[in-house]
PDB file of C-alpha atoms in Angstrom:
ATOM      1  CA  MET A1398      82.773  22.912 -50.775  1.00 53.00           C
ATOM      2  CA  MET A1399      83.595  26.625 -50.958  1.00 50.00           C
ATOM      3  CA  TYR A1400      79.948  27.286 -51.835  1.00 50.00           C
ATOM      4  CA  LYS A1401      78.807  25.445 -48.707  1.00 54.00           C
ATOM      5  CA  VAL A1402      81.317  27.202 -46.420  1.00 46.00           C
ATOM      6  CA  ALA A1403      80.372  30.630 -47.772  1.00 54.00           C
ATOM      7  CA  THR A1404      76.671  29.820 -47.485  1.00 55.00           C
ATOM      8  CA  VAL A1405      77.025  28.723 -43.861  1.00 49.00           C
ATOM      9  CA  ILE A1406      78.890  31.949 -42.938  1.00 49.00           C
ATOM     10  CA  VAL A1407      76.283  34.180 -44.565  1.00 48.00           C
ATOM     11  CA  PHE A1408      73.514  32.046 -43.090  1.00 50.00           C
ATOM     12  CA  LEU A1409      74.803  32.485 -39.527  1.00 48.00           C
ATOM     13  CA  ALA A1410      75.097  36.246 -39.975  1.00 50.00           C
ATOM     14  CA  ILE A1411      71.544  36.551 -41.339  1.00 49.00           C
ATOM     15  CA  VAL A1412      70.087  34.384 -38.584  1.00 47.00           C
ATOM     16  CA  ALA A1413      71.727  36.604 -35.962  1.00 47.00           C
ATOM     17  CA  VAL A1414      70.304  39.777 -37.503  1.00 42.00           C
ATOM     18  CA  TYR A1415      66.820  38.318 -37.995  1.00 45.00           C
ATOM     19  CA  TYR A1416      66.687  36.914 -34.509  1.00 45.00           C
ATOM     20  CA  PHE A1417      67.646  40.054 -32.670  1.00 40.00           C
ATOM     21  CA  TYR A1418      65.313  42.236 -34.721  1.00 42.00           C
ATOM     22  CA  TYR A1419      62.324  39.988 -35.390  1.00 43.00           C
ATOM     23  CA  ILE A1420      62.063  36.920 -33.209  1.00 44.00           C
ATOM     24  CA  LEU A1421      62.807  38.974 -30.103  1.00 42.00           C
ATOM     25  CA  TYR A1422      60.593  41.767 -31.417  1.00 42.00           C
ATOM     26  CA  GLU A1423      58.035  41.333 -28.676  1.00 41.00           C
ATOM     27  CA  PRO A1424      57.616  38.831 -25.844  1.00 37.00           C
ATOM     28  CA  ILE A1425      55.774  35.587 -26.341  1.00 39.00           C
ATOM     29  CA  ASP A1426      52.818  35.691 -24.009  1.00 40.00           C
ATOM     30  CA  VAL A1427      51.936  32.056 -23.596  1.00 37.00           C
ATOM     31  CA  ILE A1428      55.324  30.396 -23.192  1.00 34.00           C
ATOM     32  CA  ALA A1429      55.187  30.248 -19.424  1.00 33.00           C
ATOM     33  CA  SER A1430      51.824  28.493 -19.480  1.00 36.00           C
ATOM     34  CA  CYS A1431      53.282  25.775 -21.708  1.00 37.00           C
ATOM     35  CA  SER A1432      56.276  25.109 -19.465  1.00 33.00           C
ATOM     36  CA  GLU A1433      56.564  21.737 -17.773  1.00 36.00           C
ATOM     37  CA  SER A1434      59.786  22.538 -15.946  1.00 35.00           C
ATOM     38  CA  ASN A1435      60.695  23.753 -12.500  1.00 35.00           C
ATOM     39  CA  SER A1436      63.152  26.143 -14.140  1.00 36.00           C
ATOM     40  CA  THR A1437      63.217  29.644 -12.636  1.00 41.00           C
ATOM     41  CA  ASP A1438      63.298  31.051 -16.166  1.00 37.00           C
ATOM     42  CA  PRO A1439      59.669  32.076 -16.933  1.00 35.00           C
ATOM     43  CA  TYR A1440      60.338  31.781 -20.674  1.00 34.00           C
ATOM     44  CA  PHE A1441      61.641  28.216 -20.540  1.00 39.00           C
ATOM     45  CA  VAL A1442      59.816  25.714 -22.733  1.00 43.00           C
ATOM     46  CA  PRO A1443      61.055  22.119 -22.969  1.00 46.00           C
ATOM     47  CA  SER A1444      61.966  20.741 -26.371  1.00 47.00           C
ATOM     48  CA  PHE A1445      59.221  19.011 -28.313  1.00 45.00           C
ATOM     49  CA  PRO A1446      59.581  15.210 -27.914  1.00 51.00           C
ATOM     50  CA  SER A1447      59.892  13.333 -31.195  1.00 50.00           C
ATOM     51  CA  SER A1448      56.860  11.213 -30.253  1.00 65.00           C
ATOM     52  CA  GLN A1449      54.596  14.256 -30.480  1.00 86.00           C
ATOM     53  CA  PRO A1450      52.676  15.403 -33.613  1.00 95.00           C
ATOM     54  CA  HIS A1451      54.910  15.929 -36.629  1.00 96.00           C
ATOM     55  CA  VAL A1452      54.641  19.219 -38.521  1.00 97.00           C
ATOM     56  CA  CYS A1453      55.504  19.396 -42.228  1.00 97.00           C
ATOM     57  CA  PHE A1454      56.449  22.825 -43.517  1.00 98.00           C
ATOM     58  CA  VAL A1455      55.584  23.025 -47.203  1.00 97.00           C
ATOM     59  CA  VAL A1456      57.856  25.838 -48.343  1.00 97.00           C
ATOM     60  CA  ARG A1457      57.094  27.656 -51.584  1.00 96.00           C
ATOM     61  CA  THR A1458      60.377  29.119 -52.756  1.00 95.00           C
ATOM     62  CA  TYR A1459      62.445  30.350 -55.700  1.00 93.00           C
ATOM     63  CA  TYR A1460      66.043  31.204 -56.566  1.00 92.00           C
ATOM     64  CA  LYS A1461      66.170  34.486 -54.597  1.00 93.00           C
ATOM     65  CA  HIS A1462      65.571  32.542 -51.356  1.00 95.00           C
ATOM     66  CA  GLU A1463      68.981  30.871 -51.536  1.00 92.00           C
ATOM     67  CA  ILE A1464      70.040  32.177 -48.115  1.00 93.00           C
ATOM     68  CA  SER A1465      66.715  32.958 -46.449  1.00 96.00           C
ATOM     69  CA  ILE A1466      65.482  29.349 -46.442  1.00 96.00           C
ATOM     70  CA  LEU A1467      68.415  28.496 -44.191  1.00 96.00           C
ATOM     71  CA  ALA A1468      67.247  31.155 -41.750  1.00 96.00           C
ATOM     72  CA  LEU A1469      63.679  29.803 -41.986  1.00 97.00           C
ATOM     73  CA  VAL A1470      64.797  26.306 -41.021  1.00 97.00           C
ATOM     74  CA  ALA A1471      66.950  27.639 -38.181  1.00 96.00           C
ATOM     75  CA  SER A1472      64.065  29.682 -36.790  1.00 96.00           C
ATOM     76  CA  VAL A1473      61.865  26.586 -36.478  1.00 96.00           C
ATOM     77  CA  LEU A1474      64.517  24.145 -35.262  1.00 95.00           C
ATOM     78  CA  GLY A1475      66.316  26.601 -32.969  1.00 88.00           C
ATOM     79  CA  SER A1476      64.901  25.106 -29.760  1.00 84.00           C
ATOM     80  CA  GLY A1477      66.068  21.607 -30.677  1.00 87.00           C
ATOM     81  CA  VAL A1478      62.688  20.244 -31.721  1.00 89.00           C
ATOM     82  CA  GLN A1479      62.766  16.939 -33.603  1.00 90.00           C
ATOM     83  CA  ASN A1480      59.248  16.804 -34.997  1.00 93.00           C
ATOM     84  CA  ALA A1481      59.480  19.129 -38.010  1.00 96.00           C
ATOM     85  CA  SER A1482      60.430  18.591 -41.636  1.00 96.00           C
ATOM     86  CA  PHE A1483      60.719  20.935 -44.614  1.00 97.00           C
ATOM     87  CA  HIS A1484      59.401  20.216 -48.093  1.00 97.00           C
ATOM     88  CA  PHE A1485      60.703  22.774 -50.598  1.00 97.00           C
ATOM     89  CA  LEU A1486      58.779  23.575 -53.793  1.00 95.00           C
ATOM     90  CA  ASP A1487      60.490  25.564 -56.549  1.00 93.00           C
ATOM     91  CA  THR A1488      57.573  27.634 -57.828  1.00 89.00           C
ATOM     92  CA  GLN A1489      59.592  29.826 -60.183  1.00 84.00           C
ATOM     93  CA  ILE A1490      58.894  29.477 -63.911  1.00 78.00           C
ATOM     94  CA  ASN A1491      62.201  30.890 -65.113  1.00 77.00           C
ATOM     95  CA  PRO A1492      64.950  30.766 -63.980  1.00 78.00           C
ATOM     96  CA  THR A1493      64.685  27.615 -61.919  1.00 85.00           C
ATOM     97  CA  PHE A1494      66.177  27.188 -58.449  1.00 91.00           C
ATOM     98  CA  ASP A1495      69.030  24.972 -59.639  1.00 91.00           C
ATOM     99  CA  VAL A1496      70.968  24.962 -56.363  1.00 94.00           C
ATOM    100  CA  LEU A1497      67.953  23.950 -54.242  1.00 95.00           C
ATOM    101  CA  PRO A1498      69.062  20.268 -54.062  1.00 94.00           C
ATOM    102  CA  ASP A1499      72.484  21.426 -52.855  1.00 96.00           C
ATOM    103  CA  ILE A1500      70.911  23.610 -50.171  1.00 96.00           C
ATOM    104  CA  VAL A1501      68.677  20.732 -49.054  1.00 97.00           C
ATOM    105  CA  GLU A1502      71.774  18.532 -48.762  1.00 96.00           C
ATOM    106  CA  LEU A1503      73.515  21.258 -46.761  1.00 96.00           C
ATOM    107  CA  ILE A1504      70.552  21.599 -44.380  1.00 96.00           C
ATOM    108  CA  ASN A1505      70.534  17.852 -43.735  1.00 96.00           C
ATOM    109  CA  GLU A1506      74.284  17.907 -43.099  1.00 96.00           C
ATOM    110  CA  LEU A1507      73.971  20.829 -40.685  1.00 94.00           C
ATOM    111  CA  TYR A1508      71.279  19.094 -38.604  1.00 94.00           C
ATOM    112  CA  GLY A1509      72.681  15.589 -38.922  1.00 94.00           C
ATOM    113  CA  ARG A1510      69.448  14.071 -40.169  1.00 93.00           C
ATOM    114  CA  ASP A1511      67.023  14.270 -43.084  1.00 94.00           C
ATOM    115  CA  VAL A1512      64.936  17.285 -42.135  1.00 96.00           C
ATOM    116  CA  ALA A1513      64.539  18.681 -45.673  1.00 96.00           C
ATOM    117  CA  GLN A1514      63.660  17.516 -49.159  1.00 95.00           C
ATOM    118  CA  ALA A1515      63.071  19.138 -52.544  1.00 94.00           C
ATOM    119  CA  SER A1516      59.756  18.477 -54.233  1.00 90.00           C
ATOM    120  CA  PRO A1517      59.759  16.768 -57.640  1.00 84.00           C
ATOM    121  CA  PHE A1518      56.708  18.858 -58.560  1.00 80.00           C
ATOM    122  CA  THR A1519      58.511  21.665 -60.351  1.00 82.00           C
ATOM    123  CA  TYR A1520      56.733  24.029 -62.708  1.00 81.00           C
ATOM    124  CA  GLU A1521      57.900  21.900 -65.650  1.00 81.00           C
ATOM    125  CA  ALA A1522      56.537  18.747 -64.014  1.00 82.00           C
ATOM    126  CA  ALA A1523      53.194  20.463 -63.482  1.00 83.00           C
ATOM    127  CA  THR A1524      53.004  21.510 -67.155  1.00 84.00           C
ATOM    128  CA  ILE A1525      53.570  17.901 -68.227  1.00 85.00           C
ATOM    129  CA  ARG A1526      50.611  16.856 -66.092  1.00 85.00           C
ATOM    130  CA  PHE A1527      48.476  19.849 -67.101  1.00 85.00           C
ATOM    131  CA  PRO A1528      49.801  21.427 -70.340  1.00 85.00           C
ATOM    132  CA  THR A1529      47.360  24.343 -70.190  1.00 81.00           C
ATOM    133  CA  ILE A1530      49.211  25.670 -67.132  1.00 82.00           C
ATOM    134  CA  LYS A1531      51.756  27.117 -69.590  1.00 80.00           C
ATOM    135  CA  ASN A1532      49.226  29.829 -70.397  1.00 77.00           C
ATOM    136  CA  PHE A1533      48.091  30.285 -66.818  1.00 83.00           C
ATOM    137  CA  THR A1534      49.646  32.106 -63.846  1.00 84.00           C
ATOM    138  CA  ASP A1535      48.979  29.933 -60.800  1.00 87.00           C
ATOM    139  CA  TYR A1536      51.353  31.608 -58.301  1.00 89.00           C
ATOM    140  CA  GLY A1537      52.604  28.162 -57.325  1.00 90.00           C
ATOM    141  CA  TYR A1538      49.270  26.999 -55.908  1.00 93.00           C
ATOM    142  CA  ILE A1539      48.749  24.125 -58.359  1.00 91.00           C
ATOM    143  CA  GLN A1540      52.228  22.829 -57.556  1.00 91.00           C
ATOM    144  CA  THR A1541      51.377  23.170 -53.869  1.00 94.00           C
ATOM    145  CA  ASP A1542      48.157  21.186 -54.390  1.00 95.00           C
ATOM    146  CA  LEU A1543      49.943  18.445 -56.312  1.00 92.00           C
ATOM    147  CA  TYR A1544      52.628  18.044 -53.694  1.00 94.00           C
ATOM    148  CA  ILE A1545      50.344  18.047 -50.665  1.00 96.00           C
ATOM    149  CA  HIS A1546      47.823  15.642 -52.164  1.00 94.00           C
ATOM    150  CA  GLU A1547      50.253  13.175 -53.714  1.00 92.00           C
ATOM    151  CA  ASN A1548      53.170  13.298 -51.266  1.00 93.00           C
ATOM    152  CA  ILE A1549      51.322  13.848 -47.993  1.00 94.00           C
ATOM    153  CA  LEU A1550      47.575  13.178 -48.089  1.00 95.00           C
ATOM    154  CA  ARG A1551      47.769  10.054 -50.271  1.00 92.00           C
ATOM    155  CA  ASN A1552      51.188   8.876 -49.140  1.00 89.00           C
ATOM    156  CA  THR A1553      50.889   7.272 -45.719  1.00 81.00           C
ATOM    157  CA  SER A1554      54.667   6.801 -45.524  1.00 84.00           C
ATOM    158  CA  THR A1555      55.089  10.583 -45.250  1.00 85.00           C
ATOM    159  CA  LYS A1556      54.871  11.408 -41.560  1.00 89.00           C
ATOM    160  CA  CYS A1557      52.792  14.587 -41.257  1.00 95.00           C
ATOM    161  CA  ASP A1558      50.171  15.314 -38.614  1.00 97.00           C
ATOM    162  CA  TYR A1559      49.972  19.038 -39.365  1.00 98.00           C
ATOM    163  CA  ILE A1560      50.945  21.153 -42.371  1.00 98.00           C
ATOM    164  CA  VAL A1561      52.203  24.736 -42.401  1.00 98.00           C
ATOM    165  CA  VAL A1562      52.325  26.238 -45.904  1.00 98.00           C
ATOM    166  CA  THR A1563      54.782  29.113 -46.010  1.00 97.00           C
ATOM    167  CA  ASN A1564      57.241  30.990 -48.218  1.00 96.00           C
ATOM    168  CA  GLY A1565      61.006  30.626 -48.258  1.00 96.00           C
ATOM    169  CA  ASP A1566      61.725  34.082 -46.848  1.00 95.00           C
ATOM    170  CA  ASN A1567      59.495  33.846 -43.768  1.00 96.00           C
ATOM    171  CA  LEU A1568      60.602  33.339 -40.151  1.00 96.00           C
ATOM    172  CA  TYR A1569      59.133  31.783 -37.004  1.00 97.00           C
ATOM    173  CA  SER A1570      59.707  31.890 -33.271  1.00 96.00           C
ATOM    174  CA  THR A1571      61.953  29.062 -32.095  1.00 94.00           C
ATOM    175  CA  GLN A1572      59.175  28.226 -29.607  1.00 94.00           C
ATOM    176  CA  LEU A1573      56.486  27.840 -32.284  1.00 96.00           C
ATOM    177  CA  LEU A1574      56.085  24.074 -32.069  1.00 95.00           C
ATOM    178  CA  ASN A1575      56.444  23.957 -28.301  1.00 94.00           C
ATOM    179  CA  ILE A1576      53.643  26.482 -27.943  1.00 95.00           C
ATOM    180  CA  LEU A1577      51.432  24.703 -30.486  1.00 95.00           C
ATOM    181  CA  ARG A1578      52.027  21.323 -28.815  1.00 94.00           C
ATOM    182  CA  PRO A1579      49.067  21.292 -26.359  1.00 95.00           C
ATOM    183  CA  VAL A1580      46.718  22.549 -29.071  1.00 97.00           C
ATOM    184  CA  MET A1581      47.850  19.858 -31.519  1.00 97.00           C
ATOM    185  CA  MET A1582      47.611  17.207 -28.812  1.00 96.00           C
ATOM    186  CA  ASN A1583      43.952  18.224 -28.455  1.00 96.00           C
ATOM    187  CA  LYS A1584      43.595  17.515 -32.210  1.00 97.00           C
ATOM    188  CA  ILE A1585      42.403  21.024 -33.057  1.00 98.00           C
ATOM    189  CA  GLN A1586      41.921  20.990 -36.826  1.00 98.00           C
ATOM    190  CA  LEU A1587      42.949  24.565 -37.664  1.00 98.00           C
ATOM    191  CA  ILE A1588      45.407  26.511 -35.526  1.00 98.00           C
ATOM    192  CA  GLY A1589      46.272  30.158 -36.094  1.00 98.00           C
ATOM    193  CA  PHE A1590      48.744  32.488 -34.425  1.00 97.00           C
ATOM    194  CA  GLU A1591      49.506  36.188 -34.522  1.00 95.00           C
ATOM    195  CA  PHE A1592      52.274  37.640 -36.668  1.00 93.00           C
ATOM    196  CA  ILE A1593      53.975  40.801 -37.817  1.00 89.00           C
ATOM    197  CA  SER A1594      54.259  42.021 -41.391  1.00 83.00           C
ATOM    198  CA  HIS A1595      55.783  45.010 -43.182  1.00 74.00           C
ATOM    199  CA  TYR A1596      53.230  44.813 -45.982  1.00 68.00           C
ATOM    200  CA  GLY A1597      50.178  47.011 -46.223  1.00 59.00           C
ATOM    201  CA  TRP A1598      47.525  45.070 -44.341  1.00 53.00           C
ATOM    202  CA  SER A1599      44.041  45.241 -42.910  1.00 49.00           C
ATOM    203  CA  TYR A1600      44.791  45.870 -39.254  1.00 48.00           C
ATOM    204  CA  VAL A1601      42.347  45.206 -36.465  1.00 47.00           C
ATOM    205  CA  ASP A1602      41.650  47.248 -33.379  1.00 50.00           C
ATOM    206  CA  PRO A1603      38.735  46.302 -31.088  1.00 47.00           C
ATOM    207  CA  ASN A1604      37.366  49.833 -31.336  1.00 47.00           C
ATOM    208  CA  ILE A1605      37.670  50.515 -35.062  1.00 45.00           C
ATOM    209  CA  ASP A1606      37.058  48.945 -38.426  1.00 45.00           C
ATOM    210  CA  TYR A1607      39.767  47.461 -40.592  1.00 45.00           C
ATOM    211  CA  TYR A1608      41.889  49.911 -42.496  1.00 45.00           C
ATOM    212  CA  TRP A1609      44.949  49.829 -44.765  1.00 46.00           C
ATOM    213  CA  VAL A1610      48.291  50.794 -43.280  1.00 49.00           C
ATOM    214  CA  PRO A1611      51.356  52.089 -45.130  1.00 48.00           C
ATOM    215  CA  ARG A1612      53.733  49.434 -46.377  1.00 51.00           C
ATOM    216  CA  GLU A1613      57.071  51.250 -46.165  1.00 56.00           C
ATOM    217  CA  GLY A1614      59.100  50.942 -42.984  1.00 56.00           C
ATOM    218  CA  LEU A1615      56.312  49.741 -40.721  1.00 64.00           C
ATOM    219  CA  ASP A1616      55.986  46.369 -39.020  1.00 75.00           C
ATOM    220  CA  VAL A1617      52.341  45.724 -38.230  1.00 79.00           C
ATOM    221  CA  HIS A1618      51.051  43.355 -35.558  1.00 84.00           C
ATOM    222  CA  ILE A1619      48.302  41.242 -37.139  1.00 85.00           C
ATOM    223  CA  LEU A1620      45.647  39.692 -34.900  1.00 87.00           C
ATOM    224  CA  THR A1621      44.845  36.537 -36.831  1.00 92.00           C
ATOM    225  CA  GLU A1622      41.276  35.580 -37.681  1.00 92.00           C
ATOM    226  CA  PHE A1623      40.241  32.866 -40.128  1.00 95.00           C
ATOM    227  CA  GLN A1624      38.841  35.330 -42.637  1.00 90.00           C
ATOM    228  CA  ALA A1625      40.131  36.839 -45.871  1.00 82.00           C
ATOM    229  CA  ASN A1626      42.574  39.718 -45.265  1.00 78.00           C
ATOM    230  CA  LYS A1627      42.815  38.855 -41.566  1.00 84.00           C
ATOM    231  CA  VAL A1628      45.317  36.006 -41.766  1.00 89.00           C
ATOM    232  CA  ASP A1629      48.383  34.946 -43.734  1.00 92.00           C
ATOM    233  CA  LEU A1630      48.857  31.427 -45.027  1.00 95.00           C
ATOM    234  CA  GLY A1631      52.097  31.088 -43.061  1.00 96.00           C
ATOM    235  CA  ALA A1632      50.302  31.865 -39.778  1.00 96.00           C
ATOM    236  CA  VAL A1633      48.173  28.723 -39.819  1.00 97.00           C
ATOM    237  CA  ALA A1634      48.691  25.016 -39.069  1.00 98.00           C
ATOM    238  CA  PHE A1635      46.291  22.624 -40.815  1.00 98.00           C
ATOM    239  CA  GLN A1636      45.527  19.184 -39.410  1.00 98.00           C
ATOM    240  CA  VAL A1637      46.312  16.573 -42.083  1.00 97.00           C
ATOM    241  CA  GLU A1638      43.423  14.298 -41.111  1.00 96.00           C
ATOM    242  CA  ARG A1639      40.964  17.174 -41.559  1.00 98.00           C
ATOM    243  CA  TRP A1640      42.562  18.129 -44.887  1.00 97.00           C
ATOM    244  CA  ARG A1641      41.959  14.563 -46.094  1.00 96.00           C
ATOM    245  CA  GLU A1642      38.333  14.743 -44.985  1.00 97.00           C
ATOM    246  CA  LYS A1643      37.773  17.959 -46.907  1.00 96.00           C
ATOM    247  CA  ASN A1644      39.909  16.815 -49.864  1.00 95.00           C
ATOM    248  CA  ALA A1645      40.617  20.511 -50.280  1.00 93.00           C
ATOM    249  CA  THR A1646      42.788  22.255 -52.870  1.00 95.00           C
ATOM    250  CA  PHE A1647      43.955  25.834 -53.184  1.00 95.00           C
ATOM    251  CA  LEU A1648      43.451  26.117 -56.933  1.00 93.00           C
ATOM    252  CA  LEU A1649      43.639  22.761 -58.735  1.00 91.00           C
ATOM    253  CA  ASP A1650      39.920  21.921 -58.532  1.00 91.00           C
ATOM    254  CA  LYS A1651      38.950  25.368 -59.809  1.00 90.00           C
ATOM    255  CA  PHE A1652      41.535  25.101 -62.585  1.00 90.00           C
ATOM    256  CA  LEU A1653      40.191  21.763 -63.776  1.00 87.00           C
ATOM    257  CA  LYS A1654      36.587  23.002 -63.737  1.00 89.00           C
ATOM    258  CA  ASN A1655      36.915  26.519 -65.135  1.00 88.00           C
ATOM    259  CA  ILE A1656      40.266  28.011 -66.154  1.00 86.00           C
ATOM    260  CA  THR A1657      38.811  31.506 -66.562  1.00 85.00           C
ATOM    261  CA  ALA A1658      37.362  31.556 -63.058  1.00 84.00           C
ATOM    262  CA  ALA A1659      40.546  30.042 -61.654  1.00 88.00           C
ATOM    263  CA  SER A1660      42.681  32.759 -63.253  1.00 86.00           C
ATOM    264  CA  ILE A1661      40.610  35.422 -61.488  1.00 83.00           C
ATOM    265  CA  ASP A1662      40.977  33.748 -58.087  1.00 84.00           C
ATOM    266  CA  ALA A1663      44.558  32.486 -58.463  1.00 88.00           C
ATOM    267  CA  HIS A1664      46.443  35.219 -56.635  1.00 85.00           C
ATOM    268  CA  ASN A1665      44.094  35.118 -53.637  1.00 86.00           C
ATOM    269  CA  SER A1666      43.826  31.343 -53.424  1.00 91.00           C
ATOM    270  CA  ASP A1667      44.965  31.330 -49.797  1.00 90.00           C
ATOM    271  CA  ALA A1668      42.386  33.983 -48.868  1.00 88.00           C
ATOM    272  CA  PHE A1669      39.616  31.689 -50.140  1.00 91.00           C
ATOM    273  CA  PHE A1670      41.163  28.494 -48.787  1.00 95.00           C
ATOM    274  CA  ILE A1671      41.517  29.339 -45.099  1.00 96.00           C
ATOM    275  CA  PRO A1672      37.863  30.361 -44.427  1.00 95.00           C
ATOM    276  CA  MET A1673      36.741  27.282 -46.386  1.00 96.00           C
ATOM    277  CA  PHE A1674      38.966  25.034 -44.270  1.00 97.00           C
ATOM    278  CA  ALA A1675      37.717  26.701 -41.071  1.00 97.00           C
ATOM    279  CA  GLU A1676      34.090  25.983 -41.919  1.00 97.00           C
ATOM    280  CA  GLY A1677      32.941  23.055 -39.773  1.00 97.00           C
ATOM    281  CA  SER A1678      36.447  22.585 -38.313  1.00 98.00           C
ATOM    282  CA  THR A1679      37.571  22.943 -34.725  1.00 98.00           C
ATOM    283  CA  THR A1680      39.738  26.069 -34.519  1.00 98.00           C
ATOM    284  CA  GLU A1681      41.944  27.900 -32.071  1.00 98.00           C
ATOM    285  CA  THR A1682      44.079  31.033 -32.306  1.00 97.00           C
ATOM    286  CA  ILE A1683      47.216  31.441 -30.195  1.00 97.00           C
ATOM    287  CA  LYS A1684      47.362  34.987 -28.814  1.00 94.00           C
ATOM    288  CA  SER A1685      51.076  35.362 -29.383  1.00 94.00           C
ATOM    289  CA  VAL A1686      53.354  36.596 -32.164  1.00 95.00           C
ATOM    290  CA  LEU A1687      55.031  33.465 -33.569  1.00 97.00           C
ATOM    291  CA  PHE A1688      55.572  34.391 -37.230  1.00 96.00           C
ATOM    292  CA  VAL A1689      57.317  37.097 -39.253  1.00 93.00           C
ATOM    293  CA  HIS A1690      55.786  37.658 -42.681  1.00 88.00           C
ATOM    294  CA  GLN A1691      58.447  39.091 -45.000  1.00 79.00           C
TER     295      GLN A1691
END
């Protein structure tokens, strides 16, 4: 009990700091156009009805995200939306994220419903299925493939219309799902949105080529495109129906075909995956900052 009380206190403090610095970092351009209210507040967006498309956040995490995953959940659910769930994957080899089930229980208690679950596809579970993974650094992508294909794509009882694959220390605008609503209702198969990042990144300006920016102490506004080095995995929503059609994997197919080739591509699996998914898919990019890449 003391652990839960202490966690909640720290969680509230972190959410406050993150929100004032990041989520309010710059105005959201398209909120007003999404509003269906007569409210005089130009930034008002009504809560997302539960009957609308359900978004599953597949969250790749490890033991150092003990507090930050609470902030992640709060950032998405802050506007009172009901159509999101969080699927946490412990991708750490050693040590394992032993308190993750407790944090999932705490999240469900805080929101009064089952909004979170911990994946059974731990690193150890993956090595039982594929023993050669023990000698292979997959950066959690094989676990991600296993979970998405077996718990979402092949499991019709799991309610997911769109998937966002993200990390446990990332943050979103509370209006993310409200702003994505009309695009998802139009069944767009790949949806991107702009974000900020403090990492060195290829930054776009209409008048210049891409260039690398310093990492230290600089938040960079990234104008998302569905190309390598122009998008982050957390800044994209994938339509589940389209994912089934493509039967796509980040790394598992490569791993099963050629371990040597897979080891070369492992770290940049998302950079290869997003352009592949975009090929032949209907796409749209929201011209608004809705994501903070940590």
